[in-house]
Coordinates of C-alpha atoms in Angstrom, one line a residue:
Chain A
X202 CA -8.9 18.0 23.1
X203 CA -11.8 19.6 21.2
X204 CA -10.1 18.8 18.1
X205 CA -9.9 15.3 19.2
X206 CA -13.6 15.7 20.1
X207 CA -14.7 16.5 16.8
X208 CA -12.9 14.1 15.0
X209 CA -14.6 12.0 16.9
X210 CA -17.6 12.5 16.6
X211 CA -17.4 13.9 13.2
X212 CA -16.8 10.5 12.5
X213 CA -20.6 9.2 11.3
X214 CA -22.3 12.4 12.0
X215 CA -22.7 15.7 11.4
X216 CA -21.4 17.1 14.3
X217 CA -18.2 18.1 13.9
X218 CA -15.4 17.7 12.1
X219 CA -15.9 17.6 8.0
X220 CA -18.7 17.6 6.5
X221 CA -19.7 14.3 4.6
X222 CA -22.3 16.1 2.7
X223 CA -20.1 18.9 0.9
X224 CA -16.9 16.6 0.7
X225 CA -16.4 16.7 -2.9
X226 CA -14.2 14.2 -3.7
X227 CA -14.2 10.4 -1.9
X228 CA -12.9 10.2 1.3
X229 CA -9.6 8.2 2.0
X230 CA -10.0 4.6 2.7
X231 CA -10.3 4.3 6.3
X232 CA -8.0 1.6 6.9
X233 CA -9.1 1.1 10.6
X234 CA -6.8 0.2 13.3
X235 CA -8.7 -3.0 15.6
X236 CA -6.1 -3.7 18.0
X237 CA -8.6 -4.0 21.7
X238 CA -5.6 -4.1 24.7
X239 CA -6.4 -4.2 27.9
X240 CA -7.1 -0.9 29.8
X241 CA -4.7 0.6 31.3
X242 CA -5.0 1.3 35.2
X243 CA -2.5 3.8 35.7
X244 CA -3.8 6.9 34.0
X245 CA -0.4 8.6 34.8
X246 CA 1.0 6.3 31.7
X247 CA -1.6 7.0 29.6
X248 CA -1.4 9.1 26.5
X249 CA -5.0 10.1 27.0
X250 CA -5.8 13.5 28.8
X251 CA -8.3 13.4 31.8
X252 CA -12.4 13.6 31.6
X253 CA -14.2 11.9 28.6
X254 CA -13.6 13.7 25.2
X255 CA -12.0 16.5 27.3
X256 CA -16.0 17.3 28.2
X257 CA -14.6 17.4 32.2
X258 CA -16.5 14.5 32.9
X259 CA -15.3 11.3 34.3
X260 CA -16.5 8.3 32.4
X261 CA -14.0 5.6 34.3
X262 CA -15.0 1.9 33.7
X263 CA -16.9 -0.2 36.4
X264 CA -13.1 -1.6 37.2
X265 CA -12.2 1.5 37.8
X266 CA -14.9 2.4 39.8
X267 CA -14.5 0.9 43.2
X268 CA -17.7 -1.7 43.5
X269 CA -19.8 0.2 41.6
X270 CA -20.3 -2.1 38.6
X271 CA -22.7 -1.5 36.0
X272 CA -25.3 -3.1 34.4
X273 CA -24.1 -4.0 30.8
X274 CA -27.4 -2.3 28.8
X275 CA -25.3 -2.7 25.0
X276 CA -27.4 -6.2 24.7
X277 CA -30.7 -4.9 25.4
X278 CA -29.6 -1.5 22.5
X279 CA -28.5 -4.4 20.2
X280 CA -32.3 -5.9 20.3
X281 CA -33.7 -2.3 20.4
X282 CA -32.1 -1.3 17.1
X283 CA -33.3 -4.1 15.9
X284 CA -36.7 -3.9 16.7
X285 CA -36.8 -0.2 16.0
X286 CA -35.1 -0.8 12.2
X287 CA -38.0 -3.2 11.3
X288 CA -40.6 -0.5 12.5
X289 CA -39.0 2.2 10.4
X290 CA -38.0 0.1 7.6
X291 CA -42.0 -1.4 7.8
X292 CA -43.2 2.6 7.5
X293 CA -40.5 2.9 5.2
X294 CA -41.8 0.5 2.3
X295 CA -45.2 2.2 2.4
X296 CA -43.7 5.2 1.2
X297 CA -44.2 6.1 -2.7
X298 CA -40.9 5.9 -4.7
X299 CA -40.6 9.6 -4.7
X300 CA -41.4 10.5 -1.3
X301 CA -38.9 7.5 -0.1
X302 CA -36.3 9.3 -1.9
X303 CA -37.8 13.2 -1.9
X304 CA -34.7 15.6 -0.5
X305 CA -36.8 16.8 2.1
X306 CA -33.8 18.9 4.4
X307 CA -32.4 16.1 6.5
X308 CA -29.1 16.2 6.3
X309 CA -28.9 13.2 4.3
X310 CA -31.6 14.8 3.0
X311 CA -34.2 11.6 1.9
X312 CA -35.4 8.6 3.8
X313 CA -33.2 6.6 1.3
X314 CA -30.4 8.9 2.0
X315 CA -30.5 8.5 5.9
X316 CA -31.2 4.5 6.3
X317 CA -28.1 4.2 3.8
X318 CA -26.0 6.3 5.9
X319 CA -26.8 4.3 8.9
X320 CA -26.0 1.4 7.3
X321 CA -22.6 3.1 6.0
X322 CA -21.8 4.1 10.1
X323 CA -22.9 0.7 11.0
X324 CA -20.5 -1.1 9.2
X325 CA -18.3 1.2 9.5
X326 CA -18.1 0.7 13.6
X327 CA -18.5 -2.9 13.5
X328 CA -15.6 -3.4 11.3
X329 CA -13.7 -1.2 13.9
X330 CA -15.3 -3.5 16.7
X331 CA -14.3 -6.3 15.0
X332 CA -12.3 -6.1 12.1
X333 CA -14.1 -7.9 9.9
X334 CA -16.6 -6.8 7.1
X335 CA -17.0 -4.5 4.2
X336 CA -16.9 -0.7 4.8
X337 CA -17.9 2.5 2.6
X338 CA -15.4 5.2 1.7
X339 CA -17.7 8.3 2.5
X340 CA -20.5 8.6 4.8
X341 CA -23.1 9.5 2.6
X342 CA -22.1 6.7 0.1
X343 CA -25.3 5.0 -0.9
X344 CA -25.2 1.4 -0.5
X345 CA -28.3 -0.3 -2.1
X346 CA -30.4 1.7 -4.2
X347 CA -33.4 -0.4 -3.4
X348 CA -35.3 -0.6 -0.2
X349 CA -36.0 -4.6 -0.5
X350 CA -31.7 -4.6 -0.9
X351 CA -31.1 -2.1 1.9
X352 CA -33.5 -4.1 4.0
X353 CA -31.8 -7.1 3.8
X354 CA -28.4 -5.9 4.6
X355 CA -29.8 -4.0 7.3
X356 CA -31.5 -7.1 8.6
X357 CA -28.4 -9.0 8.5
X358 CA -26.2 -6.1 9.9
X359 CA -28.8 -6.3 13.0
X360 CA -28.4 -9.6 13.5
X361 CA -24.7 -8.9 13.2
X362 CA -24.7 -6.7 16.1
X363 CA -26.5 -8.5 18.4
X364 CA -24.6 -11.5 17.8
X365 CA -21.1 -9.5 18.6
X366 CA -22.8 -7.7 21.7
X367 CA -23.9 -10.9 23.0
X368 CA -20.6 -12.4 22.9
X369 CA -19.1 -9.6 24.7
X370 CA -17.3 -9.8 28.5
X371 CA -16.7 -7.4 30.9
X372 CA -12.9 -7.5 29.8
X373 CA -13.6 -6.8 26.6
X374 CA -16.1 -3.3 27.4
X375 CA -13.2 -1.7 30.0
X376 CA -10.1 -2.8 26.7
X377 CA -9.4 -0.2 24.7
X378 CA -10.1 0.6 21.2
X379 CA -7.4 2.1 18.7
X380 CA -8.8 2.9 14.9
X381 CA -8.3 5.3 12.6
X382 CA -11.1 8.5 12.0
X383 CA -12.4 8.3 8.2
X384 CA -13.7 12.3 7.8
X385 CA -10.6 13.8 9.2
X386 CA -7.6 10.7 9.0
X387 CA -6.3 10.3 12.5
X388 CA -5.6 7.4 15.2
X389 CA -8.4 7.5 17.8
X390 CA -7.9 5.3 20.9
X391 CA -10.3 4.8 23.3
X392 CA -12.1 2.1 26.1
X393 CA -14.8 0.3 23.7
X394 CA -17.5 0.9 26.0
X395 CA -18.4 4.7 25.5
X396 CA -17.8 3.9 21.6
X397 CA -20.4 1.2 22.1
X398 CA -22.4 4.0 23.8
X399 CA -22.0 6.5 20.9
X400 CA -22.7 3.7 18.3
X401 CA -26.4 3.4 19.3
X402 CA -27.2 6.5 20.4
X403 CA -26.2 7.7 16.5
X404 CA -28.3 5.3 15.5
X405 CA -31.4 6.4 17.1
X406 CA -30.4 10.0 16.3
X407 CA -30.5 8.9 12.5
X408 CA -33.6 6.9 12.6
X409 CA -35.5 9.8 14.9
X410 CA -34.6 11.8 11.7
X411 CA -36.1 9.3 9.5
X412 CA -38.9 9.7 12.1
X413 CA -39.3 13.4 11.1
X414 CA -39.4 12.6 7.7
X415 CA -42.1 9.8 8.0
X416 CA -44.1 12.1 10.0
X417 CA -43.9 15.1 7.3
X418 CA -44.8 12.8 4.5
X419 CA -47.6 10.9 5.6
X420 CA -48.3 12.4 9.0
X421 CA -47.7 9.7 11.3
X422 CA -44.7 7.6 12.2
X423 CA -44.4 4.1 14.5
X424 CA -43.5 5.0 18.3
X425 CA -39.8 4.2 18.2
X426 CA -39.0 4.8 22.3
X427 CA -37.0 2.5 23.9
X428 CA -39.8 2.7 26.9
X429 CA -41.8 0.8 24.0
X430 CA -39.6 -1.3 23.1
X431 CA -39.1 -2.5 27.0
X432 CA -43.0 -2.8 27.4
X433 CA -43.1 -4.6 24.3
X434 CA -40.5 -7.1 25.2
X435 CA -40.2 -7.1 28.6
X436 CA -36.2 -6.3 28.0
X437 CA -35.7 -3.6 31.1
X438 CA -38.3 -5.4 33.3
X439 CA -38.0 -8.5 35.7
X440 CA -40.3 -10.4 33.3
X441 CA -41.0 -11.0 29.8
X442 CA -43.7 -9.5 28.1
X443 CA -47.2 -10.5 28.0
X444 CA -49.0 -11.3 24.4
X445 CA -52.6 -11.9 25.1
X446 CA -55.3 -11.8 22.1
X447 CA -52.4 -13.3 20.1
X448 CA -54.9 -16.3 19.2
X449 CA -55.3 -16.5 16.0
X450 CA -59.1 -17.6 14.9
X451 CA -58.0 -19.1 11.8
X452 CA -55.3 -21.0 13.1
X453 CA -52.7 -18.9 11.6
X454 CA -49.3 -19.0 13.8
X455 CA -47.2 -16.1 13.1
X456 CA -45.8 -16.3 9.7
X457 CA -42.1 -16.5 9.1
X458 CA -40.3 -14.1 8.2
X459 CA -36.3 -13.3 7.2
X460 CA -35.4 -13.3 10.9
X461 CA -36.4 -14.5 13.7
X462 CA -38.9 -12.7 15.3
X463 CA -39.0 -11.5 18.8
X464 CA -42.1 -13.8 20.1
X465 CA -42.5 -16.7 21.2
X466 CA -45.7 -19.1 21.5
X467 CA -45.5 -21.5 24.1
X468 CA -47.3 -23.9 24.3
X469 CA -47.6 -26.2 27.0
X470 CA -49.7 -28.5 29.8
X471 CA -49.5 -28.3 32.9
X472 CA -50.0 -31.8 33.6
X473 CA -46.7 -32.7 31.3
X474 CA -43.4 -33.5 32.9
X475 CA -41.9 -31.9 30.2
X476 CA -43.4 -28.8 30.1
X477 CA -42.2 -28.7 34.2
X478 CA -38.8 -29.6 33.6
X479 CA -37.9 -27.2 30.7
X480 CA -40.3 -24.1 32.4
X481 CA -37.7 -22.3 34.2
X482 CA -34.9 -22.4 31.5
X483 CA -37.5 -21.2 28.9
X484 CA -38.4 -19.0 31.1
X485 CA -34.6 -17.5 31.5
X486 CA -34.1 -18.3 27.5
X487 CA -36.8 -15.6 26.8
X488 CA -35.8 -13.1 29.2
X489 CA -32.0 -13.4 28.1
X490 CA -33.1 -12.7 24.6
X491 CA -35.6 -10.0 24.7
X492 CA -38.6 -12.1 23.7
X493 CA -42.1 -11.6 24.8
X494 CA -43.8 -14.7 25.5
X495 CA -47.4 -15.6 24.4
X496 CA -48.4 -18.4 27.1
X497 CA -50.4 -21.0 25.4
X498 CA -51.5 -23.9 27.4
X499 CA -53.0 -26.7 25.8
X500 CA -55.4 -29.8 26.3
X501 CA -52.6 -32.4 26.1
X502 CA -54.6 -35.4 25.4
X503 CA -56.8 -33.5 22.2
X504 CA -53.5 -32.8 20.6
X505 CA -52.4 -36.3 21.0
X506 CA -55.3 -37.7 19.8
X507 CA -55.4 -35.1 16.7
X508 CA -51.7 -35.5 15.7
X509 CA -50.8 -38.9 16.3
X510 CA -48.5 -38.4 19.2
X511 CA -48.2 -40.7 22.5
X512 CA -49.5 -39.5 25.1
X513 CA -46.7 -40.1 28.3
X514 CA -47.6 -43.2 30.1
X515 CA -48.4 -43.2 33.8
X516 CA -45.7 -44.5 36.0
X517 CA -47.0 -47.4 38.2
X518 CA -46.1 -46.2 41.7
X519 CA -45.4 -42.7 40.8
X520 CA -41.5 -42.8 41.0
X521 CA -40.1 -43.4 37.2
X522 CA -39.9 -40.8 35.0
X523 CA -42.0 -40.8 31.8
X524 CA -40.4 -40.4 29.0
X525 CA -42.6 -40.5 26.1
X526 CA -41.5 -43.1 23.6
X527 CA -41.4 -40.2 20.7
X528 CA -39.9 -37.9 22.1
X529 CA -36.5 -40.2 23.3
X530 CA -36.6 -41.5 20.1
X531 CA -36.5 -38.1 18.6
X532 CA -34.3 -36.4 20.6
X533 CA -31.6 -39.1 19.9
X534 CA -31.8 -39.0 16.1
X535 CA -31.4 -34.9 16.9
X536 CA -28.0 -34.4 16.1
X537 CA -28.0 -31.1 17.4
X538 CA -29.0 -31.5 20.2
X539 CA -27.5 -31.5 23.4
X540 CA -27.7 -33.6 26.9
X541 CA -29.6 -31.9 29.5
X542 CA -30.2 -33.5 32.7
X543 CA -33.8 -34.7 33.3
X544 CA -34.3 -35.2 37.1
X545 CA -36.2 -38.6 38.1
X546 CA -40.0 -37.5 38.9
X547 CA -43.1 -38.9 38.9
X548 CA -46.5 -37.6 38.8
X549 CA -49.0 -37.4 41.8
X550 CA -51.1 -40.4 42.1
X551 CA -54.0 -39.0 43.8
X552 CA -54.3 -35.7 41.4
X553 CA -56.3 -35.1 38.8
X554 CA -55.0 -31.7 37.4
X555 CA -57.3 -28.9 36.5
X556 CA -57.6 -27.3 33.3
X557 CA -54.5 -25.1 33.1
Chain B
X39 CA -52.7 -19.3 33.4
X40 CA -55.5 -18.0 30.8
X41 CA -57.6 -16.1 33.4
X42 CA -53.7 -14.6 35.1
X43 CA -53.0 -13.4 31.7
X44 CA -56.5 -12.1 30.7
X45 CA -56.1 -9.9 33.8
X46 CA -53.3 -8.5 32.7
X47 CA -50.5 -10.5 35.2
X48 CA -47.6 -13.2 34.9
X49 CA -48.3 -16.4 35.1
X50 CA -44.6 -17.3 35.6
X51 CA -44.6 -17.9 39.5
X52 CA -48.1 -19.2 39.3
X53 CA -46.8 -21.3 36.9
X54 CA -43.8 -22.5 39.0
X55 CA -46.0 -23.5 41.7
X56 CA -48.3 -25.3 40.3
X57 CA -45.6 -27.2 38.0
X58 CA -44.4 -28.3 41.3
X59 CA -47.2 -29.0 43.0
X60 CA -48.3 -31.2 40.9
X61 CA -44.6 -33.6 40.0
X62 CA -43.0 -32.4 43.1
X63 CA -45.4 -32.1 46.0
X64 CA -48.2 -34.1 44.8
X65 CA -50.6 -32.1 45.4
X66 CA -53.9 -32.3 43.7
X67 CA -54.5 -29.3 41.4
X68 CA -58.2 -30.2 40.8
X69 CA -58.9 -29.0 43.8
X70 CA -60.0 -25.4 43.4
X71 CA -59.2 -24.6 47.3
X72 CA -55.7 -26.2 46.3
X73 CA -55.3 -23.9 43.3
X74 CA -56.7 -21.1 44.9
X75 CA -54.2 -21.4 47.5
X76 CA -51.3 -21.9 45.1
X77 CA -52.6 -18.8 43.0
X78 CA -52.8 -16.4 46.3
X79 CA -49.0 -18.0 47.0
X80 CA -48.2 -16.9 44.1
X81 CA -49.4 -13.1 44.4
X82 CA -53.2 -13.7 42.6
X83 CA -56.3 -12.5 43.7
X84 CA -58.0 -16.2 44.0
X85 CA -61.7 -14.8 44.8
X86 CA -61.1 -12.6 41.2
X87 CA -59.0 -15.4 39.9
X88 CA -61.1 -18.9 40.4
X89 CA -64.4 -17.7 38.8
X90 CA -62.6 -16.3 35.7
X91 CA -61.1 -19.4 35.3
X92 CA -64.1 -21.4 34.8
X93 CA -65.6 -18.9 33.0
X94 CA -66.5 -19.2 28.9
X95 CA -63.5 -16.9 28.0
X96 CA -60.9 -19.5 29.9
X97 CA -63.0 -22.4 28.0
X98 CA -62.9 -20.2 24.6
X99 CA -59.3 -19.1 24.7
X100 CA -58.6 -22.7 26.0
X101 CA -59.7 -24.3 23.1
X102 CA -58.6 -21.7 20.0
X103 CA -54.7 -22.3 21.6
X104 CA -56.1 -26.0 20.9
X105 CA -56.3 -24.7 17.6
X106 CA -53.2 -22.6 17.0
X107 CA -51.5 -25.9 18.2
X108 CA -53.0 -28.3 15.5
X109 CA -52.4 -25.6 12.5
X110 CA -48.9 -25.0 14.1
X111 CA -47.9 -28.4 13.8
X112 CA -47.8 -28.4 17.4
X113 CA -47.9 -32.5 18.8
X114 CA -46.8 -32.4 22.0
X115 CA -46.2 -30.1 25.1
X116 CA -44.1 -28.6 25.5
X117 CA -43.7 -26.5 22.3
X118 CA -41.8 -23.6 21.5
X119 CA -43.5 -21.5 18.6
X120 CA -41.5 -18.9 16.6
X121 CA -41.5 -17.6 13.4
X122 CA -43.2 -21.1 12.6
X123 CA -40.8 -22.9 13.7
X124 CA -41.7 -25.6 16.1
X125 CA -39.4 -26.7 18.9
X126 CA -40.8 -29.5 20.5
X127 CA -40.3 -30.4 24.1
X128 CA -37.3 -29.3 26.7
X129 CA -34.7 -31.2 25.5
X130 CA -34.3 -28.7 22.0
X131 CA -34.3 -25.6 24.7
X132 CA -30.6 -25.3 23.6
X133 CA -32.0 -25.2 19.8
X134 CA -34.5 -22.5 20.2
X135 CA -31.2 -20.6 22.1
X136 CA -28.9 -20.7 19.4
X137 CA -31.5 -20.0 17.2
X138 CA -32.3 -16.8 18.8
X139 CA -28.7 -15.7 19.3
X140 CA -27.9 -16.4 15.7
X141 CA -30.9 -14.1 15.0
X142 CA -31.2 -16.6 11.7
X143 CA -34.0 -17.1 10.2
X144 CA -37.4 -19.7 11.1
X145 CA -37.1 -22.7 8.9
X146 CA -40.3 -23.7 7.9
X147 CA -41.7 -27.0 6.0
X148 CA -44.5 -24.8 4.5
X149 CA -43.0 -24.5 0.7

């Protein structure tokens, strides 16, 4: 089983297995097997020897597992590699050419070096994942020679990820996973789960060396913790995260940028239907995706008045709903947009609503 | 909901409360002994709570989000604000979702 082991994880590190540094010559095309089949629940059948990479230790699947099911955390990883990418790619671009790509001992030796190689392993797993998309022949192949290129691709590789670990089920973690090892050929089969598992955690043990390297260079590196990431985004807690002093005194919102970011302004009155009706499914939008929210409420009427909107007009005994006239009109011409089920209120006659 | 998140605290359930309070219950939240009671429902300190929301910071912060709206092209509440983007009102909710699970990126009308 050790062999096995180190095939393994020889696979997009330097663990075990060969060496992707000192292979001369290019590696065979990996030609990965994709096939997911369902787990099997007999273990007596299965060609697989007991314990997780003969380590001894049982890593069954939640099905497995009596009632103890698990919480899937590969959605929450999916948003933290993203967020931790941009931080190191950000510290990254401040680098001068030669330190970015200065052979400074990690084992793929430069800054330029290691973010290319976790590209490589990236694409590498997701086209095992899913069969789709391009794939180096060596581990230490160097994508994009440029940072603004590498950034891009790493950018849309992230987005990539969390798109395919959104769309995940349970039945789809506890299937199996057959492909074919790229450093030392071999068919590998195993549940996707703990490959999920070893997919980010070599991704953060890549970037903590890109860390190490930011830190010898210019002496300082961003925090990259996943605690940070959870405090940041509320992704770990029961709520999303707080943004306060995100007011910007010249009116600035946040700029966009090549994806979307992680934040979201919300803007709102509490004195608008509206705002009422679409509060909790925000709400549950921004906690499903990660997103720290920066509440924002408003004087409804001064933003009528200042942008030409219609202001919602009172009901006469308090029972019909209010749609504003824009805003039907709008949401029919809205072609994307789908039917959501307004319930019939009415405001309070009697109230006159503080300031939110 | 300034003066909650000035002290550091969700304004979600506050939020929930009051949202209801005022379409569901009609109750009248200009009332500070009704808001007060809705904010200590809702886990807040009211006698720490009430006087920092009529304070100048609540008024200040109050209206620069009146001016973070205008420059983001913000018309209406609700709004949804990311990346420049605007996503105005409830009923795009489903927009801002894909949007997010796409990961693609803001469009924005600034050229």
């Amino acid at each position: 089983m050790a062999a096995n082991g180190g095939t393994f994880y020889g696979e997009a590190c330097e663990s075990g297995g060969v060496s992707a540094r000192h292979s001369g010559a290019p590696q065979a095309s990996p030609e990965p097997i994709n096939a997911v089949v369902p787990i099997m629940l007999d273990a007596s059948v299965s060609p697989r020897p007991t314990g997780f990479m003969g380590s001894g230790l049982s890593l069954r699947s939640p099905r497995n597992d009596g009632d103890r099911a698990m919480t899937n955390h590969f959605p929450m990883l999916a948003a933290y590699n993203a967020w931790a990418n941009r931080r190191v790619y950000e510290a990254a671009a401040k680098l001068p050419h030669a330190d970015y790509r200065a052979d400074r001992s990690a084992f793929f030796k430069s800054v330029h070096g290691t973010l290319n190689h976790l590209l490589v392993a990236d694409r590498l797993w997701m086209r095992r994942f899913t069969g789709e998309g391009e794939v180096a022949d060596r581990l230490d192949a160097i994508l994009f020679e440029g940072l603004g290129d590498l950034r891009g691709a790493r950018e849309a590789e992230d987005a990539r990820i969390i798109r395919y670990v959104e769309g995940l089920s349970q039945s789809d973690l506890d299937a199996r996973l057959r492909y074919r090892t790229i450093s030392n050929p071999g068919d590998v089969e195993q549940p996707l789960a703990p490959a999920l598992v070893h997919f980010f955690n070599h991704q953060t043990h890549h970037r903590g060396q890109v860390h190490a390297l930011l830190t010898g260079l210019v002496g300082d590196a961003p925090s990259l913790d996943l605690i940070a990431f959870q405090r940041e985004t509320g992704i770990g807690s029961t709520e999303p995260a707080l943004v306060f002093g995100a007011q910007t005194r010249d009116g600035a919102p946040h700029r966009h940028g090549p994806a979307m970011p992680r934040t979201i302004d919300y803007y709102f009155s509490l004195v608008s239907p509206w705002a009422f009706i679409g509060h909790a499914p925000f709400m549950d939008i921004a906690r499903r995706h990660g997103c720290a929210v920066n509440y924002k409420p408003v004087a409804l009427g001064t933003v009528f008045a200042q942008t030409g909107g219609i202001a919602p007009q009172p009901a006469p005994s308090g029972a019909a709903a209010l749609p504003p006239a824009r805003a039907s009109a709008l949401a029919r011409e809205d072609a994307g947009c789908r039917s959501t089920f307004i319930p019939s209120i009415g405001p309070s006659t009697s109230s006159s609503p503080t300031a939110p | 909901v300034i003066a909650i998140v000035a002290a550091g605290q969700h304004p979600d359930g506050f939020m929930r409360r009051v949202f209801s309070g005022i379409w569901e219950e009609e109750r009248n939240l200009g009332d500070p002994a009704v808001v007060a009671e809705v904010a200590e429902a809702a886990g807040h300190d009211p006698a720490a709570l009430l006087p920092a929301a009529q304070g100048d910071m609540t008024e200040a912060v109050y209206a620069l989000n009146l001016e973070n709206a205008i420059a983001a092209d913000v018309f209406g509440s609700p709004a949804y604000v990311i990346g420049g983007e605007v996503f105005w009102g409830q009923d795009r909710l489903d927009l801002l979702d894909d949007a997010l699970k796409t990961g693609r990126a803001a469009y924005s009308s600034a050229v």
